[in-house]
Structures are given as C-alpha cells and as structure tokens.
Amino acid sequence: MKVTLNWLKDFVDIDISAEELAEKLTSAGFEVEELSYQNKHLHDVVVGKILKIERHPQADKLVVCQVDIGDKTTQIITAATNVFEGAIVPVSLPGADLINGIKISVSKLRGVESFGMFCSGEELGIDDNYFEGASVNGILILPEDFVPGTPIEKALNLDDIIFDINVTPNRPDCNSVIGIAREVCAVLSKQIKDVDFSYETVKNDNIQNYIDIEVKTENCPSYMGAVVKNLKIERSPIWIRSRLNAVGIKPINTIVDITNYVLIEQGQPMHAFDYENIEGKKIVVRQAEKDEKIAVLNQNSYILDGNDMVIADANKPMVIAGVIGGLNSCINNDTKITVFESASFDLKSIRITSKKLGVRTDSSARYEKGVSPVFQEIGLKRALNLIYKMQCGEIVDGIIDRKQVEIKEKNLVGSLARIDKILGIEIDREKIKQILNNLGIKTEINGDVITYQPPVCRDDIENENDLAEEIIRIYGYDVYDNFEGALFENSKVTEGKYHDRFKFENNLKNQLVDYGYYEVLNYSLYPSNACEKLLITDERINCVKIVNSLSEDLSTLRTVMAHSILSNISYNLSVNNKNLRFFEVGRVYLPKELPLKEQPVEQNKISMAVCHDGFNFFNMKHDVLALLEGLNLEYDLVYSKQPYLHPGVSADIVTKEGDVIGCFGKLHPTVAKNYDLPKEVYYAELDTDYLSTLTEKQYKVKEVPKYPIVERDLALLVKEEVSNKELYDSIKSSCGKMFYDLALFDVYRSDSFGENIKSMAYNLRLNNIEKTMTDEEVNQIIKKVLKALEYKFGAKLREL
Amino acid sequence: MEVKLREIQKTATEEILNVKDKKELNDVRVKFMGKQGLLTSILRGMKDLAEEERKTVGALANVVRGEIENNINLKMKMFEAEELERTLNSEKIDISENAVGIEKGALHPVSRVINKLVDICVAMGYEILQGPEVETDYYNFEALNIPKNHPARDMQDSFYISDNILMRTHTSPMQARTMEVRKPPFKIIVPGRVYRNDNDSTHSPVFHQMEGLVVDENISMADLKIQLNIMMQRLFGENIKTRFRPAFFPFTEPSIEVDVSCPNCGGTGCRICKGTGYLEMLGAGIVNPKVLEMSGIDSKKYSGFAFGTGIERPAMVKNSITDMKSLFKNDIRFLKQMK
C-alpha cells in the first residue's frame, strides 16, 4: 500500500520526519518497505524565464540564453529548438543530479560558458499524463504564471514523500490513506483531523428520478449509489494528478481520477456508470446466470456462472461485481450523467471470481482483502465532495442506500489479568486505556474488567489476545529487551525426547560421514521420466503429480530415491569432480490410489551412491551392512530384484519374514548410461522406517578362549557357482563345537585349475574350550571338513 | 704376572676406546676374554702359582676382568644407542602426506543446524516429532485459522496435488495434529521439509523449517522471549540479541517477527545484514485461542507459544554461504568445505 506524507497530513498532524514516522510505523506492525522521495532528483532545478536568445559565436546549432532564475540572471547554452524569448522553462543549475543520471556543472561549450541546462519533462521524470507538455520532444514549456526562481518540485507539486507499506491481511481497514492515518494517530498519540467532506446538491432534482437499485444476492452486504449530471470530463487539477502519480496511478480524467482518489484515500473502490447505457433505469446486484457473457474493459469477454456476481441493468450484466467493469456501461468523454457505485462485496465471492477468470484489478485486490460495510457512505460522500470541489458536475440530491447488514459497534468485555498473562508483563492501566482509545477502540477499565468497543471496520478484534497485540505493538516490544526472568517460570517441567527415526538416521549419517560419505540434500520433486530412466516398471511408476508445478523437472513427487543422488553423481562428474561418496536421508511418496483421495504413504529412506577409484561391490557391501550392526536384525542377502541394479552384482537385504528392507550393488549398465555415468557406480538404499523400529541387539559375550587357537589355511578348488556362503556354512558345520573363526582371504583363478574352477583360500581357526587341541584332533576335523566339501561341492584341496 | 695383568688392562682399555663398531668391539672381547683370550690365558696359568701369589693375582685378575667387561658393555650400549638413533632417523617419514583413498566425509550444513537446534531444544524439555509433508488443506490451513479463500492464503504459494491435498507450506500443521491428540503440558519441535511454489535466487521450492510449540498453563510472551534468546544464543553465540517486531500469522495472536543481532558484525552493520545490524530470523507468537479451541484444548485454562524458524537462513549465516541455491546443488567442492 502506497501513501504519501502530504496525503497523511490531510488527516493527522505529523510533526516528526518521514524517516522517524517510517520507523514508528514499522515497530507498530506496519512495515515501511520503502521510502521514496519525489524530489530526489529535483534539487537545484528551478523555474526560469528566458530573457534573451543569441546565436552562439562558434556553433550554428547552439544558442546562448540569458535566463532569469529569480535572484539573478544566468547564462545557459542550449541546442533545443523549441525555446523562445519569454518562455518559462525548468532550469537545472550546477549541482543538479537528474533522474537520467546527468549531473550538472558549469561547462564551456565551444568556448562559451554555460551555467546549467534546460530540462525536458523526461529529465524531470514526468510525462503528459502528469503535466501537459511534459511528453514533447524538447524542453518543457511551463505555464506563464510560474514564477522564476521557484524550486521545480514546488512548482510541479513533486515534493511529496511516498511510504510503501506492507499491510498484513488482518488489517484490510488499513489499505487506505485514512486507515494508515488512524495508525499514525495511535503511534503519535494524536487525534484524527475532522476533514470537511461536504458538498451541495441540485435541490430541484432527485435521484429517484433517475435510477432504482435492487440487491438480490447475499454476497453484497452494502450497495450505495449517487447520480451526477452535467459532467465535465476533462484533465484533473494538478494536486489530484500529483497524488495519484505519487502512488503509482495514472491520471486519466476527472471522473476516473476521483474514483481512484477515493480508492486510495478511503479504501473504497468506486465505479462510475454511464447513465445513458443503463437499460430500464435500474441497477440490479445479482449472481450471474449460467453462461451469461460480458465484454469488459481489458478487451476480453468472459462467460460467467452462478458463482460470479454481476451488477446488471434490466437486461444485461454491466460489471463483474468488484472485479472489472463492462464495456457496455463505462463512462467515456461524452458521458453526461453518471451513477456512482460504492459497494461492499463478500471477499470470498470476489476472490473466487477473480481467481477463476484470472482478472486482478485495483478494485478486486481491495475486495479480496475485505472492504468493510462502513466504508461505502464515506467513500461516496468523498467522491461527491471532490466533484463539488472540482466543479466537474452537478450532484443530484439523494443517495440510494441498499444495506443488508446492520452496522453496530460491538461491546466487548475482557480481563486485564488475562492480558497480563498473555504478555507476561504488567502494563500500566492508564497507558493501556490511552493506547486503545488512540486506536479508536473505546475502552473503559474497572478493576480487572476491561470494556471495549472496537471500530466497526476492526472485526479482527474479538478477545484478550487481540487486545494484547494492539497494546504491545503500540507500547513497544522493546519492553522485553531487558526482561529478566526464568524460562517457563509458571509452568510444568516436561521431558525432552528424541524421535526414534530421527535419532536412528542421525546415527547412520554420522557413521557414513566417518566412512567418507558426504551428505547431499535434494528436492523431493523430480521429473516424470525418473522411473523410466531407472527402468522401473512396478507400482512405483504411479507417482503423485503437482498440479501447479513450477517446471517439468519438479513436477512429480519421488517414489524412488535413486534418481536424485545419481543425478548428483552425474552432475559432479560433469564438472570434473572425482571420487564421490554421497548419501541422502529423505522420503519417497507412494500413493494408495490415483487420483489421490488421501495422503500418500511417506516412506523414509537413506540412499547412498559411490563413484570412487578402487571402490567395488564388496566395499559397498561392507559400508551398508556395517550400518545394520548393533540392530536386533537377522537377514539374508539374495541377488537384487531392483531393476536399476546390475542383476549379478547386487543384493537385496531380506528379513526372516521375507521383507526387502534394502538393497545395494552396482548400477545396471543401462541406468548408468541413462545418467551419463561410468559403469563402476555403486548404489544402496535402506528403509529407515523399518530399521528404526528395531531394538538394539542383545549381546551375549563368550569368554575369550583359555587354550590356544589352532590355525589351518585351506585353498579349495571349486566350481565358479559355489558361493562363499555355501563353503563357509559347510566348513563351520563340519567343525562343530571346535569352530572358532573362518575367513576368506584369497580368491584366485587360473587356467591351470581347469575351466570354470576357482580357488578359494580360507583361514580356519579352531579351538577347544576345555583343553589344548592335539594335532591328531585337528587333522580329524580337517579331514571331516574336506570330506563334506568334496561330497557337497566336489571341492578339492589345491596342491600348492 | 701382576705386570702382565696391568699391561693387559692398559691395552684392553685403549683398544676398547678405539674400536669403531660392534664388530671390532666383539673382536676385542674375543682377544681378551675369549677362550683363547689374553686374560683367559693368564687366568688359566694361575693354577701354577703359589697359594699366596694366586690370591693376590686372582684378586687383581678379577678387577681387571670386571673393568674390561664393564668397558666393553658401556661401549656396546653406546653403539646400540647410536644404531637406534640411526634407525629412527632413517625411518623418518613426511607427516604432511595423507592416506590414499580414505578420508572423512561431512554432514550437510542444513543437517548441522537442525541437529544443533534439536539438541538445544531437547535439553530444554522439548520432544521431537515428525509429520507428513503431503498434507490436507485442513491441517495446513483451516486448523490454523486460515479458512478457504481467506486473504491470509496469499501469504504462501502452495503446491497443490488435489483440491484438498497439498505439499505442506510450513511445519505448522503439526501444531494442530499434536494438539488434537495430546493433553497439555507439552513442548514439541518439528524439524522438516516444507514446500512453496517459489523459485528464484533467494527462494527454493523445497526448504526446511523447525516448528516449536509449547502449551501449558501460564505460557506468555515473556517465556517466548527467553526461549528464543536462549535458542539463538546457543545457535549463534552468547552475545546474540533478539528483537521482536509485530507481525501477522493467523494461528498466533499476538504474532511477532524475530530478528537476531547480526552474528557477523555484532550489530554494527555489514554486508550480510545489509547494514541494519539485524537479521530476520523467524516468526512466532502466542497460540491463537481459536486454534487451541479448534484442536480441542481449553483456551481459558491453557495458553501456548509457537515459533517456526527456517533452517537454510541460519545455515547460510553461520557458514558464510551467500548463494541459497548452492545448498541444493550438492557440488562436492561445496560439501567438502563443511568438514
């Protein structure tokens, strides 16, 4: 919301600087986002009168002018061709710093000194809309009655300061100069000025002779109308154009400017109908009929339905209520009689229509935020007052008022003790009373009881919390700056608690960091082709879509973690970053059905991806399985069914119940290609929802062996398809109680073993908990081990 | 005999003094003390001496032998010490080299701030909760006193999935979800991801927040001030000050914006705080009694405060990160700096 200092001064005496006021408004909850000075680039520019023009002795295209600038005559050289002796012009003097970046100093032009420059409208930052002649290509010729020496900002009414204020949605009453002025009163402890909005009407004529108004919808709590005849539609006076210009509204003509002026000053949108085009001489406020069509001022036509509200005459809709006027009834330069509309509409209704049609205007923007049913009368009267002041029409006697609501101030009662409790401090009762009264909230205090009557337009004030806010924002939050007290002094102790999954995830994260992984963070939104790139064809291709997504890249809620982290690896490789170990903790979102009827299931996962010199499947296996240590979890590893992993170099982690709770392995070569990755990229994923529910492993520590451990190395020749696990299980079982430990330390392949044969070398450690083992006993066990291996797998001891 | 012993003692001492290494020393040992050694021979010849003389010479011989042995041992120790010194010197390595292929990784700056805030709050009696990111309109808006078609909805641009389901625009829905199922007193924090339909140099469509909610009897704005002071001081440093400014959030009343004195310049004004000395850090307020009532909590008996802080901003301020987007780019050249 933009308001100007001078405009505010119409309603309240301001005796502090604009900067101080801005600070005070900000501390009171009306953040001044910007202060701009109309005259910022107008200093050292004055009105001048050209007394004499002579040819430049050295240059054909230049002339030398003697100019009266009030206290003296100065010499200025110009190339402008539209100047003449006697012309009144803007003169920028040495020191001026114009809006287009030109800085003025004394200079010599072809040997003759020039003490300044004449200015065009553009160089002063104005155009024809603001000041007639300002758009000409040449020097701005000012009216003859402008007095030489007058600073140009005064002469052109460009000396105002503009406050751009962020008005929060709870204060629609402050979307106006008068609304902000009320707040200024509160922060400065002043009273609002009584401004004369009176006007005179043509007594021998009455509005009844012109028009009738009927409201046939609940969405219009208040509708008022007035008629003005013998309109003079022309350029408005400079003071009104100046104000509109300052707040960013283009001046057009008297009637339009008046409606805009009232909109800004009173926060009341106005509409002016061309009376001649109102068929049946009747205005009807109603819901639109289905498929009703209207062509409007933005040159579009819209088809409406029963959710939209229109202002119609006897036969046709004339305005989409509160949103935009129709072409069929708007005023033009020849309009002689106008009907002014001043209405209040239901904010939701306006919002729905404005959104649906995609039409947003100054008017709809106000109505969406809420225009109180108390503003119409003052708005309409102000408009008529301006007509009267500017003498641009004759006001027909009488106003039609179709109010459907009763306007009454609420009498509310509250407790001061409660306000103290909310604020945690006690503010002086007299001060409270003063603050609230200055805000227009009529307040009485009697012991603990506070009786208050907020202005009708302040329907945001209902209870002690609302009052507490009003009091403290004006009193000042800095009261807490030096507040000393104990936290939760008057409340109970509660137990601090970590969330199970949050804590579990943090443990994993820290462990992975120790293993050399970096944490990455990705959006949980990805492009719709992610599953395709990952070769996924199962139910995960059913993704939740964002209806109003920003881009295709962020259009879909992820159902799989892999896409994001693989893209991270790919990106890093593309910028020549090497040796990457990444993990991400995040969610996937699995819809129960599509289209979505209820929220999707959100599953928490941790994903890992590695592209690192020398890193292989077994490194990944180690890193993943290490994360599971310490959990009360039994699992098997089977070749992974994840389509994005290499089917022969990957594993799913399967619980005893048969649930897959994770996977790891080498990327499928096609997927690697899809992400521009080399073949040696490893990926892993764990279900942290499941894992974080597991209890800690119960440790049952066995005593350290008392008798010596015996070691034997066994190099076994077996077929390729025999797995380490099979050999391990067999050896372990053969050793029985004497088994202590078994470790695979070498896998070796050589043509000399024969086709499809590998050597698996194990270090077997045996121990008898009761006595030292003899060679005889050990040999017996080894014999048993080898016999079983040969029987089950055809394994042979490799001759060394 | 005595003369001979003295002679041997003298020669041995000299020779021991002059040996250059362990081998020469050993040769000396053999020369004098070995089976055929000079001293050994003398001792062997003692059996031919008279009783009286044998006693004297024997005593002397023992002294001489002791002295030679002692000298040899001392010399040996000296050589061993020198040898150890040489070995140690030769084993010296370049400690500025590093292990190949293994180094520690790092947590993301966002995680670090979340962890820090969470630790601070848990120690203050808060419980961590987690909630859904895909929310219903009811919890994201209506239960927080933001009815449909209310102007306050303009404050947050939402990603919609259907008319009634959207990506949560803040962590605040967990306020309502918690109040519905819990009885006061409670203190909760909810760190998590939130979504806004906004993507430019200073806005990310996905970012992180941490919600805090305390409901009990007698919870006041003064409690909120102390809570936030402690939280911000533990996060940014002991000298940090907080400043309250009035604001509007439909689910709190009164509502405030909280600024912290700039941790970079200490409040004197710098590039990071754009010369103001303060940084906008979070929104907070006293829980609107309407919200308490909607969630079934007696607003006459109980009151509460709530706060919601972004995570990216403190993460940026703490780590001198100037580009918000770099937090989600996951470039290892960025991540490595968080070690």
mmCIF file of C-alpha atoms in Angstrom, chain A residues 431-546:
data_model
loop_
_atom_site.group_PDB
_atom_site.id
_atom_site.type_symbol
_atom_site.label_atom_id
_atom_site.label_comp_id
_atom_site.label_asym_id
_atom_site.label_seq_id
_atom_site.Cartn_x
_atom_site.Cartn_y
_atom_site.Cartn_z
ATOM 1 C CA LYS A 431 -1.375 3.501 29.371
ATOM 2 C CA ILE A 432 -3.476 0.587 28.105
ATOM 3 C CA LYS A 433 -6.553 2.772 28.056
ATOM 4 C CA GLN A 434 -4.734 5.525 26.218
ATOM 5 C CA ILE A 435 -3.261 3.202 23.577
ATOM 6 C CA LEU A 436 -6.593 1.566 22.836
ATOM 7 C CA ASN A 437 -8.504 4.823 22.706
ATOM 8 C CA ASN A 438 -5.939 6.281 20.325
ATOM 9 C CA LEU A 439 -6.561 3.289 18.100
ATOM 10 C CA GLY A 440 -10.240 4.152 18.087
ATOM 11 C CA ILE A 441 -11.102 1.303 20.444
ATOM 12 C CA LYS A 442 -13.338 2.917 23.023
ATOM 13 C CA THR A 443 -12.079 1.489 26.280
ATOM 14 C CA GLU A 444 -13.094 1.629 29.928
ATOM 15 C CA ILE A 445 -11.229 -0.055 32.769
ATOM 16 C CA ASN A 446 -12.802 -1.039 36.038
ATOM 17 C CA GLY A 447 -10.608 -3.160 38.278
ATOM 18 C CA ASP A 448 -9.790 -6.302 36.315
ATOM 19 C CA VAL A 449 -12.611 -5.697 33.858
ATOM 20 C CA ILE A 450 -11.852 -4.042 30.547
ATOM 21 C CA THR A 451 -14.821 -2.948 28.448
ATOM 22 C CA TYR A 452 -14.018 -2.155 24.844
ATOM 23 C CA GLN A 453 -15.732 -1.163 21.646
ATOM 24 C CA PRO A 454 -13.611 -1.613 18.508
ATOM 25 C CA PRO A 455 -14.455 0.417 15.404
ATOM 26 C CA VAL A 456 -16.818 -1.482 13.107
ATOM 27 C CA CYS A 457 -14.111 -1.891 10.497
ATOM 28 C CA ARG A 458 -11.883 -3.646 13.042
ATOM 29 C CA ASP A 459 -13.637 -7.014 13.111
ATOM 30 C CA ASP A 460 -10.224 -8.573 13.835
ATOM 31 C CA ILE A 461 -10.568 -7.533 17.487
ATOM 32 C CA GLU A 462 -12.562 -10.083 19.449
ATOM 33 C CA ASN A 463 -10.712 -11.197 22.565
ATOM 34 C CA GLU A 464 -7.916 -10.510 25.031
ATOM 35 C CA ASN A 465 -5.261 -11.902 22.683
ATOM 36 C CA ASP A 466 -6.296 -9.346 20.075
ATOM 37 C CA LEU A 467 -6.212 -6.569 22.661
ATOM 38 C CA ALA A 468 -2.839 -7.751 23.951
ATOM 39 C CA GLU A 469 -1.444 -7.436 20.453
ATOM 40 C CA GLU A 470 -2.863 -3.942 19.971
ATOM 41 C CA ILE A 471 -1.424 -2.833 23.306
ATOM 42 C CA ILE A 472 2.043 -4.328 22.936
ATOM 43 C CA ARG A 473 2.619 -3.297 19.326
ATOM 44 C CA ILE A 474 1.994 0.328 20.230
ATOM 45 C CA TYR A 475 3.616 0.117 23.674
ATOM 46 C CA GLY A 476 6.671 -1.371 22.021
ATOM 47 C CA TYR A 477 8.170 -4.860 22.045
ATOM 48 C CA ASP A 478 11.444 -3.386 23.232
ATOM 49 C CA VAL A 479 9.972 -3.700 26.723
ATOM 50 C CA TYR A 480 11.175 -7.322 26.540
ATOM 51 C CA ASP A 481 14.718 -6.376 25.595
ATOM 52 C CA ASN A 482 15.818 -6.093 29.169
ATOM 53 C CA PHE A 483 13.349 -8.554 30.574
ATOM 54 C CA GLU A 484 14.891 -10.829 33.138
ATOM 55 C CA GLY A 485 13.049 -13.872 34.304
ATOM 56 C CA ALA A 486 13.268 -17.625 34.318
ATOM 57 C CA LEU A 487 12.005 -19.643 31.381
ATOM 58 C CA PHE A 488 8.699 -21.429 31.976
ATOM 59 C CA GLU A 489 8.597 -19.944 35.445
ATOM 60 C CA ASN A 490 4.930 -20.702 35.933
ATOM 61 C CA SER A 491 4.560 -23.924 34.025
ATOM 62 C CA LYS A 492 5.408 -27.582 34.355
ATOM 63 C CA VAL A 493 8.561 -29.478 33.583
ATOM 64 C CA THR A 494 8.390 -31.702 30.507
ATOM 65 C CA GLU A 495 10.717 -34.453 29.425
ATOM 66 C CA GLY A 496 12.915 -33.846 26.411
ATOM 67 C CA LYS A 497 12.816 -36.681 23.925
ATOM 68 C CA TYR A 498 14.443 -37.592 20.637
ATOM 69 C CA HIS A 499 12.342 -39.090 17.888
ATOM 70 C CA ASP A 500 13.311 -42.718 17.229
ATOM 71 C CA ARG A 501 13.756 -42.457 13.494
ATOM 72 C CA PHE A 502 15.363 -39.035 13.663
ATOM 73 C CA LYS A 503 17.895 -40.366 16.120
ATOM 74 C CA PHE A 504 18.499 -43.566 14.160
ATOM 75 C CA GLU A 505 19.017 -41.616 10.955
ATOM 76 C CA ASN A 506 21.489 -39.375 12.719
ATOM 77 C CA ASN A 507 23.488 -42.402 13.855
ATOM 78 C CA LEU A 508 23.617 -43.683 10.278
ATOM 79 C CA LYS A 509 24.570 -40.273 8.992
ATOM 80 C CA ASN A 510 27.448 -39.923 11.423
ATOM 81 C CA GLN A 511 28.668 -43.415 10.629
ATOM 82 C CA LEU A 512 28.619 -42.754 6.911
ATOM 83 C CA VAL A 513 30.454 -39.475 7.407
ATOM 84 C CA ASP A 514 33.142 -41.484 9.217
ATOM 85 C CA TYR A 515 33.319 -43.773 6.198
ATOM 86 C CA GLY A 516 33.995 -40.838 3.925
ATOM 87 C CA TYR A 517 30.497 -40.075 2.668
ATOM 88 C CA TYR A 518 29.124 -36.575 2.134
ATOM 89 C CA GLU A 519 25.526 -35.765 2.852
ATOM 90 C CA VAL A 520 23.526 -34.377 -0.057
ATOM 91 C CA LEU A 521 20.084 -32.766 0.026
ATOM 92 C CA ASN A 522 17.718 -32.973 -2.900
ATOM 93 C CA TYR A 523 14.247 -31.704 -3.637
ATOM 94 C CA SER A 524 11.730 -34.491 -3.192
ATOM 95 C CA LEU A 525 10.288 -33.428 -6.535
ATOM 96 C CA TYR A 526 11.671 -34.785 -9.760
ATOM 97 C CA PRO A 527 10.811 -35.075 -13.457
ATOM 98 C CA SER A 528 8.115 -37.510 -14.527
ATOM 99 C CA ASN A 529 10.537 -39.672 -16.526
ATOM 100 C CA ALA A 530 12.663 -40.641 -13.499
ATOM 101 C CA CYS A 531 11.187 -44.133 -13.190
ATOM 102 C CA GLU A 532 11.710 -44.715 -16.873
ATOM 103 C CA LYS A 533 15.372 -43.758 -16.587
ATOM 104 C CA LEU A 534 15.699 -46.192 -13.695
ATOM 105 C CA LEU A 535 13.987 -48.994 -15.691
ATOM 106 C CA ILE A 536 11.249 -49.185 -13.053
ATOM 107 C CA THR A 537 8.008 -50.769 -14.248
ATOM 108 C CA ASP A 538 6.405 -51.755 -10.932
ATOM 109 C CA GLU A 539 3.851 -49.780 -8.897
ATOM 110 C CA ARG A 540 6.400 -47.055 -8.276
ATOM 111 C CA ILE A 541 5.577 -45.628 -11.716
ATOM 112 C CA ASN A 542 2.331 -44.393 -10.142
ATOM 113 C CA CYS A 543 3.569 -41.051 -8.929
ATOM 114 C CA VAL A 544 1.793 -38.167 -7.281
ATOM 115 C CA LYS A 545 1.807 -35.118 -9.557
ATOM 116 C CA ILE A 546 1.939 -31.482 -8.531
#
